[in-house]
Amino acid sequence: PRLRRRRMTLPPGSADRILDALTEGLVVVNAGWRVREANAAAIRWFDRPHAALVGDELWALVPSLAESAVAPMAHEAMHGRQP
């Protein structure tokens, strides 16, 4: 049988606390590769305040990433809207 997807509702602020509990840096970007959100580990890694990260282009923040083997996979995932 096929599994049904259910939308989960969290109390306000819960998602931020969950993401900030991650030890790995997590950066969420929009279709233009601009940072929309970053967790506490990413903020520490970039050594910039959250407000300074939001709106910056990912490729400008990490220029070496644009030339890495990850870049084509990231573009493919963004184009196909697949994780």
PDB file of N, CA, C and O in Angstrom, residues 8-67:
ATOM      1  N   MET A   8       3.032  18.131   9.029  1.00  0.00           N
ATOM      2  CA  MET A   8       3.208  18.199  10.465  1.00  0.00           C
ATOM      3  C   MET A   8       3.222  19.665  10.887  1.00  0.00           C
ATOM      4  O   MET A   8       3.869  20.501  10.251  1.00  0.00           O
ATOM      5  N   THR A   9       2.510  19.975  11.929  1.00  0.00           N
ATOM      6  CA  THR A   9       2.486  21.333  12.457  1.00  0.00           C
ATOM      7  C   THR A   9       3.299  21.372  13.741  1.00  0.00           C
ATOM      8  O   THR A   9       3.084  20.564  14.642  1.00  0.00           O
ATOM      9  N   LEU A  10       4.247  22.292  13.782  1.00  0.00           N
ATOM     10  CA  LEU A  10       5.108  22.443  14.954  1.00  0.00           C
ATOM     11  C   LEU A  10       4.755  23.733  15.684  1.00  0.00           C
ATOM     12  O   LEU A  10       4.357  24.712  15.060  1.00  0.00           O
ATOM     13  N   PRO A  11       4.960  23.743  16.984  1.00  0.00           N
ATOM     14  CA  PRO A  11       4.763  25.001  17.716  1.00  0.00           C
ATOM     15  C   PRO A  11       5.741  26.062  17.208  1.00  0.00           C
ATOM     16  O   PRO A  11       6.825  25.730  16.722  1.00  0.00           O
ATOM     17  N   PRO A  12       5.393  27.335  17.293  1.00  0.00           N
ATOM     18  CA  PRO A  12       6.284  28.407  16.831  1.00  0.00           C
ATOM     19  C   PRO A  12       7.675  28.287  17.445  1.00  0.00           C
ATOM     20  O   PRO A  12       7.827  28.033  18.642  1.00  0.00           O
ATOM     21  N   GLY A  13       8.691  28.440  16.609  1.00  0.00           N
ATOM     22  CA  GLY A  13      10.073  28.386  17.078  1.00  0.00           C
ATOM     23  C   GLY A  13      10.661  26.992  17.137  1.00  0.00           C
ATOM     24  O   GLY A  13      11.875  26.837  17.268  1.00  0.00           O
ATOM     25  N   SER A  14       9.843  25.961  17.035  1.00  0.00           N
ATOM     26  CA  SER A  14      10.333  24.585  17.136  1.00  0.00           C
ATOM     27  C   SER A  14      11.286  24.231  16.005  1.00  0.00           C
ATOM     28  O   SER A  14      12.317  23.600  16.233  1.00  0.00           O
ATOM     29  N   ALA A  15      10.942  24.608  14.784  1.00  0.00           N
ATOM     30  CA  ALA A  15      11.794  24.280  13.637  1.00  0.00           C
ATOM     31  C   ALA A  15      13.175  24.903  13.806  1.00  0.00           C
ATOM     32  O   ALA A  15      14.192  24.250  13.548  1.00  0.00           O
ATOM     33  N   ASP A  16      13.240  26.146  14.256  1.00  0.00           N
ATOM     34  CA  ASP A  16      14.528  26.799  14.480  1.00  0.00           C
ATOM     35  C   ASP A  16      15.347  26.052  15.522  1.00  0.00           C
ATOM     36  O   ASP A  16      16.549  25.846  15.347  1.00  0.00           O
ATOM     37  N   ARG A  17      14.703  25.641  16.608  1.00  0.00           N
ATOM     38  CA  ARG A  17      15.428  24.905  17.658  1.00  0.00           C
ATOM     39  C   ARG A  17      15.934  23.563  17.144  1.00  0.00           C
ATOM     40  O   ARG A  17      17.051  23.154  17.460  1.00  0.00           O
ATOM     41  N   ILE A  18      15.135  22.892  16.334  1.00  0.00           N
ATOM     42  CA  ILE A  18      15.550  21.604  15.779  1.00  0.00           C
ATOM     43  C   ILE A  18      16.742  21.800  14.847  1.00  0.00           C
ATOM     44  O   ILE A  18      17.744  21.091  14.938  1.00  0.00           O
ATOM     45  N   LEU A  19      16.656  22.769  13.942  1.00  0.00           N
ATOM     46  CA  LEU A  19      17.751  23.009  12.995  1.00  0.00           C
ATOM     47  C   LEU A  19      19.013  23.473  13.706  1.00  0.00           C
ATOM     48  O   LEU A  19      20.119  23.085  13.333  1.00  0.00           O
ATOM     49  N   ASP A  20      18.861  24.292  14.724  1.00  0.00           N
ATOM     50  CA  ASP A  20      20.028  24.771  15.462  1.00  0.00           C
ATOM     51  C   ASP A  20      20.673  23.680  16.300  1.00  0.00           C
ATOM     52  O   ASP A  20      21.839  23.786  16.667  1.00  0.00           O
ATOM     53  N   ALA A  21      19.952  22.614  16.584  1.00  0.00           N
ATOM     54  CA  ALA A  21      20.513  21.491  17.337  1.00  0.00           C
ATOM     55  C   ALA A  21      21.411  20.614  16.466  1.00  0.00           C
ATOM     56  O   ALA A  21      22.211  19.832  16.978  1.00  0.00           O
ATOM     57  N   LEU A  22      21.301  20.746  15.146  1.00  0.00           N
ATOM     58  CA  LEU A  22      22.156  19.976  14.245  1.00  0.00           C
ATOM     59  C   LEU A  22      23.601  20.417  14.400  1.00  0.00           C
ATOM     60  O   LEU A  22      23.882  21.611  14.513  1.00  0.00           O
ATOM     61  N   THR A  23      24.518  19.471  14.388  1.00  0.00           N
ATOM     62  CA  THR A  23      25.938  19.827  14.477  1.00  0.00           C
ATOM     63  C   THR A  23      26.502  20.201  13.107  1.00  0.00           C
ATOM     64  O   THR A  23      27.534  20.838  13.025  1.00  0.00           O
ATOM     65  N   GLU A  24      25.804  19.796  12.039  1.00  0.00           N
ATOM     66  CA  GLU A  24      26.226  20.136  10.685  1.00  0.00           C
ATOM     67  C   GLU A  24      25.587  21.452  10.264  1.00  0.00           C
ATOM     68  O   GLU A  24      24.460  21.748  10.626  1.00  0.00           O
ATOM     69  N   GLY A  25      26.319  22.211   9.465  1.00  0.00           N
ATOM     70  CA  GLY A  25      25.775  23.454   8.947  1.00  0.00           C
ATOM     71  C   GLY A  25      24.709  23.180   7.905  1.00  0.00           C
ATOM     72  O   GLY A  25      24.876  22.308   7.054  1.00  0.00           O
ATOM     73  N   LEU A  26      23.625  23.900   7.970  1.00  0.00           N
ATOM     74  CA  LEU A  26      22.531  23.772   7.013  1.00  0.00           C
ATOM     75  C   LEU A  26      22.199  25.153   6.473  1.00  0.00           C
ATOM     76  O   LEU A  26      21.920  26.072   7.235  1.00  0.00           O
ATOM     77  N   VAL A  27      22.265  25.284   5.152  1.00  0.00           N
ATOM     78  CA  VAL A  27      21.938  26.538   4.489  1.00  0.00           C
ATOM     79  C   VAL A  27      20.826  26.240   3.498  1.00  0.00           C
ATOM     80  O   VAL A  27      20.940  25.317   2.691  1.00  0.00           O
ATOM     81  N   VAL A  28      19.757  27.003   3.558  1.00  0.00           N
ATOM     82  CA  VAL A  28      18.637  26.866   2.623  1.00  0.00           C
ATOM     83  C   VAL A  28      18.741  28.006   1.628  1.00  0.00           C
ATOM     84  O   VAL A  28      18.881  29.170   2.023  1.00  0.00           O
ATOM     85  N   VAL A  29      18.698  27.656   0.337  1.00  0.00           N
ATOM     86  CA  VAL A  29      18.793  28.672  -0.703  1.00  0.00           C
ATOM     87  C   VAL A  29      17.533  28.669  -1.557  1.00  0.00           C
ATOM     88  O   VAL A  29      16.829  27.661  -1.640  1.00  0.00           O
ATOM     89  N   ASN A  30      17.268  29.791  -2.198  1.00  0.00           N
ATOM     90  CA  ASN A  30      16.126  29.869  -3.113  1.00  0.00           C
ATOM     91  C   ASN A  30      16.592  29.497  -4.521  1.00  0.00           C
ATOM     92  O   ASN A  30      17.760  29.135  -4.726  1.00  0.00           O
ATOM     93  N   ALA A  31      15.712  29.607  -5.491  1.00  0.00           N
ATOM     94  CA  ALA A  31      16.037  29.224  -6.870  1.00  0.00           C
ATOM     95  C   ALA A  31      17.151  30.067  -7.470  1.00  0.00           C
ATOM     96  O   ALA A  31      17.812  29.649  -8.414  1.00  0.00           O
ATOM     97  N   GLY A  32      17.401  31.245  -6.913  1.00  0.00           N
ATOM     98  CA  GLY A  32      18.489  32.107  -7.374  1.00  0.00           C
ATOM     99  C   GLY A  32      19.770  31.899  -6.602  1.00  0.00           C
ATOM    100  O   GLY A  32      20.690  32.696  -6.696  1.00  0.00           O
ATOM    101  N   TRP A  33      19.822  30.832  -5.811  1.00  0.00           N
ATOM    102  CA  TRP A  33      20.977  30.458  -4.986  1.00  0.00           C
ATOM    103  C   TRP A  33      21.267  31.473  -3.883  1.00  0.00           C
ATOM    104  O   TRP A  33      22.361  31.546  -3.371  1.00  0.00           O
ATOM    105  N   ARG A  34      20.274  32.262  -3.511  1.00  0.00           N
ATOM    106  CA  ARG A  34      20.433  33.213  -2.408  1.00  0.00           C
ATOM    107  C   ARG A  34      20.037  32.534  -1.100  1.00  0.00           C
ATOM    108  O   ARG A  34      19.043  31.807  -1.035  1.00  0.00           O
ATOM    109  N   VAL A  35      20.816  32.779  -0.067  1.00  0.00           N
ATOM    110  CA  VAL A  35      20.559  32.175   1.243  1.00  0.00           C
ATOM    111  C   VAL A  35      19.247  32.707   1.797  1.00  0.00           C
ATOM    112  O   VAL A  35      19.032  33.924   1.853  1.00  0.00           O
ATOM    113  N   ARG A  36      18.371  31.791   2.175  1.00  0.00           N
ATOM    114  CA  ARG A  36      17.088  32.139   2.794  1.00  0.00           C
ATOM    115  C   ARG A  36      17.123  31.855   4.291  1.00  0.00           C
ATOM    116  O   ARG A  36      16.438  32.510   5.061  1.00  0.00           O
ATOM    117  N   GLU A  37      17.903  30.852   4.674  1.00  0.00           N
ATOM    118  CA  GLU A  37      17.973  30.463   6.093  1.00  0.00           C
ATOM    119  C   GLU A  37      19.292  29.760   6.343  1.00  0.00           C
ATOM    120  O   GLU A  37      19.858  29.142   5.443  1.00  0.00           O
ATOM    121  N   ALA A  38      19.795  29.857   7.558  1.00  0.00           N
ATOM    122  CA  ALA A  38      21.023  29.170   7.961  1.00  0.00           C
ATOM    123  C   ALA A  38      20.889  28.805   9.432  1.00  0.00           C
ATOM    124  O   ALA A  38      20.383  29.602  10.225  1.00  0.00           O
ATOM    125  N   ASN A  39      21.339  27.606   9.776  1.00  0.00           N
ATOM    126  CA  ASN A  39      21.266  27.202  11.178  1.00  0.00           C
ATOM    127  C   ASN A  39      22.502  27.693  11.936  1.00  0.00           C
ATOM    128  O   ASN A  39      23.422  28.288  11.358  1.00  0.00           O
ATOM    129  N   ALA A  40      22.531  27.433  13.231  1.00  0.00           N
ATOM    130  CA  ALA A  40      23.610  27.944  14.090  1.00  0.00           C
ATOM    131  C   ALA A  40      24.980  27.425  13.654  1.00  0.00           C
ATOM    132  O   ALA A  40      25.967  28.175  13.669  1.00  0.00           O
ATOM    133  N   ALA A  41      25.066  26.153  13.250  1.00  0.00           N
ATOM    134  CA  ALA A  41      26.357  25.592  12.824  1.00  0.00           C
ATOM    135  C   ALA A  41      26.865  26.296  11.559  1.00  0.00           C
ATOM    136  O   ALA A  41      28.064  26.556  11.433  1.00  0.00           O
ATOM    137  N   ALA A  42      25.978  26.609  10.627  1.00  0.00           N
ATOM    138  CA  ALA A  42      26.385  27.326   9.412  1.00  0.00           C
ATOM    139  C   ALA A  42      26.842  28.738   9.752  1.00  0.00           C
ATOM    140  O   ALA A  42      27.827  29.227   9.199  1.00  0.00           O
ATOM    141  N   ILE A  43      26.159  29.371  10.664  1.00  0.00           N
ATOM    142  CA  ILE A  43      26.537  30.721  11.085  1.00  0.00           C
ATOM    143  C   ILE A  43      27.935  30.706  11.684  1.00  0.00           C
ATOM    144  O   ILE A  43      28.757  31.577  11.388  1.00  0.00           O
ATOM    145  N   ARG A  44      28.221  29.693  12.497  1.00  0.00           N
ATOM    146  CA  ARG A  44      29.575  29.565  13.079  1.00  0.00           C
ATOM    147  C   ARG A  44      30.607  29.316  11.975  1.00  0.00           C
ATOM    148  O   ARG A  44      31.694  29.884  11.985  1.00  0.00           O
ATOM    149  N   TRP A  45      30.266  28.439  11.016  1.00  0.00           N
ATOM    150  CA  TRP A  45      31.209  28.084   9.950  1.00  0.00           C
ATOM    151  C   TRP A  45      31.543  29.301   9.095  1.00  0.00           C
ATOM    152  O   TRP A  45      32.697  29.539   8.761  1.00  0.00           O
ATOM    153  N   PHE A  46      30.527  30.074   8.730  1.00  0.00           N
ATOM    154  CA  PHE A  46      30.751  31.272   7.913  1.00  0.00           C
ATOM    155  C   PHE A  46      31.305  32.430   8.738  1.00  0.00           C
ATOM    156  O   PHE A  46      31.808  33.400   8.184  1.00  0.00           O
ATOM    157  N   ASP A  47      31.189  32.328  10.060  1.00  0.00           N
ATOM    158  CA  ASP A  47      31.671  33.376  10.980  1.00  0.00           C
ATOM    159  C   ASP A  47      31.071  34.733  10.620  1.00  0.00           C
ATOM    160  O   ASP A  47      31.764  35.751  10.548  1.00  0.00           O
ATOM    161  N   ARG A  48      29.742  34.683  10.354  1.00  0.00           N
ATOM    162  CA  ARG A  48      29.003  35.905  10.036  1.00  0.00           C
ATOM    163  C   ARG A  48      27.659  35.829  10.731  1.00  0.00           C
ATOM    164  O   ARG A  48      27.106  34.755  10.900  1.00  0.00           O
ATOM    165  N   PRO A  49      27.097  36.974  11.104  1.00  0.00           N
ATOM    166  CA  PRO A  49      25.764  36.959  11.708  1.00  0.00           C
ATOM    167  C   PRO A  49      24.720  36.457  10.707  1.00  0.00           C
ATOM    168  O   PRO A  49      24.896  36.582   9.490  1.00  0.00           O
ATOM    169  N   HIS A  50      23.644  35.901  11.224  1.00  0.00           N
ATOM    170  CA  HIS A  50      22.561  35.380  10.394  1.00  0.00           C
ATOM    171  C   HIS A  50      22.101  36.432   9.379  1.00  0.00           C
ATOM    172  O   HIS A  50      21.960  36.142   8.188  1.00  0.00           O
ATOM    173  N   ALA A  51      21.891  37.640   9.837  1.00  0.00           N
ATOM    174  CA  ALA A  51      21.397  38.711   8.955  1.00  0.00           C
ATOM    175  C   ALA A  51      22.377  39.009   7.821  1.00  0.00           C
ATOM    176  O   ALA A  51      21.972  39.437   6.748  1.00  0.00           O
ATOM    177  N   ALA A  52      23.664  38.774   8.048  1.00  0.00           N
ATOM    178  CA  ALA A  52      24.662  39.018   7.005  1.00  0.00           C
ATOM    179  C   ALA A  52      24.697  37.891   5.980  1.00  0.00           C
ATOM    180  O   ALA A  52      25.148  38.094   4.852  1.00  0.00           O
ATOM    181  N   LEU A  53      24.236  36.711   6.347  1.00  0.00           N
ATOM    182  CA  LEU A  53      24.202  35.582   5.408  1.00  0.00           C
ATOM    183  C   LEU A  53      22.971  35.621   4.514  1.00  0.00           C
ATOM    184  O   LEU A  53      23.055  35.346   3.317  1.00  0.00           O
ATOM    185  N   VAL A  54      21.832  35.932   5.109  1.00  0.00           N
ATOM    186  CA  VAL A  54      20.572  35.906   4.370  1.00  0.00           C
ATOM    187  C   VAL A  54      20.628  36.919   3.228  1.00  0.00           C
ATOM    188  O   VAL A  54      20.976  38.079   3.427  1.00  0.00           O
ATOM    189  N   GLY A  55      20.330  36.437   2.031  1.00  0.00           N
ATOM    190  CA  GLY A  55      20.347  37.281   0.846  1.00  0.00           C
ATOM    191  C   GLY A  55      21.609  37.153   0.020  1.00  0.00           C
ATOM    192  O   GLY A  55      21.623  37.505  -1.157  1.00  0.00           O
ATOM    193  N   ASP A  56      22.686  36.644   0.629  1.00  0.00           N
ATOM    194  CA  ASP A  56      23.930  36.452  -0.124  1.00  0.00           C
ATOM    195  C   ASP A  56      23.806  35.235  -1.030  1.00  0.00           C
ATOM    196  O   ASP A  56      23.113  34.273  -0.720  1.00  0.00           O
ATOM    197  N   GLU A  57      24.507  35.275  -2.150  1.00  0.00           N
ATOM    198  CA  GLU A  57      24.508  34.151  -3.069  1.00  0.00           C
ATOM    199  C   GLU A  57      25.467  33.076  -2.559  1.00  0.00           C
ATOM    200  O   GLU A  57      26.592  33.368  -2.159  1.00  0.00           O
ATOM    201  N   LEU A  58      25.008  31.829  -2.587  1.00  0.00           N
ATOM    202  CA  LEU A  58      25.813  30.709  -2.094  1.00  0.00           C
ATOM    203  C   LEU A  58      27.170  30.645  -2.776  1.00  0.00           C
ATOM    204  O   LEU A  58      28.194  30.468  -2.125  1.00  0.00           O
ATOM    205  N   TRP A  59      27.192  30.813  -4.092  1.00  0.00           N
ATOM    206  CA  TRP A  59      28.437  30.684  -4.848  1.00  0.00           C
ATOM    207  C   TRP A  59      29.425  31.797  -4.481  1.00  0.00           C
ATOM    208  O   TRP A  59      30.641  31.594  -4.568  1.00  0.00           O
ATOM    209  N   ALA A  60      28.935  32.958  -4.075  1.00  0.00           N
ATOM    210  CA  ALA A  60      29.819  34.041  -3.641  1.00  0.00           C
ATOM    211  C   ALA A  60      30.362  33.771  -2.242  1.00  0.00           C
ATOM    212  O   ALA A  60      31.491  34.134  -1.929  1.00  0.00           O
ATOM    213  N   LEU A  61      29.552  33.118  -1.411  1.00  0.00           N
ATOM    214  CA  LEU A  61      29.995  32.792  -0.059  1.00  0.00           C
ATOM    215  C   LEU A  61      31.071  31.706  -0.058  1.00  0.00           C
ATOM    216  O   LEU A  61      31.976  31.721   0.774  1.00  0.00           O
ATOM    217  N   VAL A  62      30.928  30.756  -0.990  1.00  0.00           N
ATOM    218  CA  VAL A  62      31.872  29.636  -1.071  1.00  0.00           C
ATOM    219  C   VAL A  62      32.308  29.495  -2.532  1.00  0.00           C
ATOM    220  O   VAL A  62      31.847  28.599  -3.252  1.00  0.00           O
ATOM    221  N   PRO A  63      33.213  30.360  -3.004  1.00  0.00           N
ATOM    222  CA  PRO A  63      33.616  30.326  -4.413  1.00  0.00           C
ATOM    223  C   PRO A  63      34.164  28.974  -4.857  1.00  0.00           C
ATOM    224  O   PRO A  63      33.935  28.554  -5.990  1.00  0.00           O
ATOM    225  N   SER A  64      34.867  28.281  -3.988  1.00  0.00           N
ATOM    226  CA  SER A  64      35.437  26.981  -4.361  1.00  0.00           C
ATOM    227  C   SER A  64      34.345  25.947  -4.647  1.00  0.00           C
ATOM    228  O   SER A  64      34.567  24.998  -5.399  1.00  0.00           O
ATOM    229  N   LEU A  65      33.181  26.137  -4.091  1.00  0.00           N
ATOM    230  CA  LEU A  65      32.068  25.221  -4.319  1.00  0.00           C
ATOM    231  C   LEU A  65      31.624  25.256  -5.779  1.00  0.00           C
ATOM    232  O   LEU A  65      31.260  24.227  -6.351  1.00  0.00           O
ATOM    233  N   ALA A  66      31.691  26.419  -6.404  1.00  0.00           N
ATOM    234  CA  ALA A  66      31.268  26.564  -7.793  1.00  0.00           C
ATOM    235  C   ALA A  66      32.130  25.737  -8.737  1.00  0.00           C
ATOM    236  O   ALA A  66      31.674  25.324  -9.800  1.00  0.00           O
ATOM    237  N   GLU A  67      33.367  25.483  -8.349  1.00  0.00           N
ATOM    238  CA  GLU A  67      34.295  24.715  -9.190  1.00  0.00           C
ATOM    239  C   GLU A  67      34.415  23.260  -8.747  1.00  0.00           C
ATOM    240  O   GLU A  67      35.203  22.515  -9.308  1.00  0.00           O
TER     241      GLU A  67
END
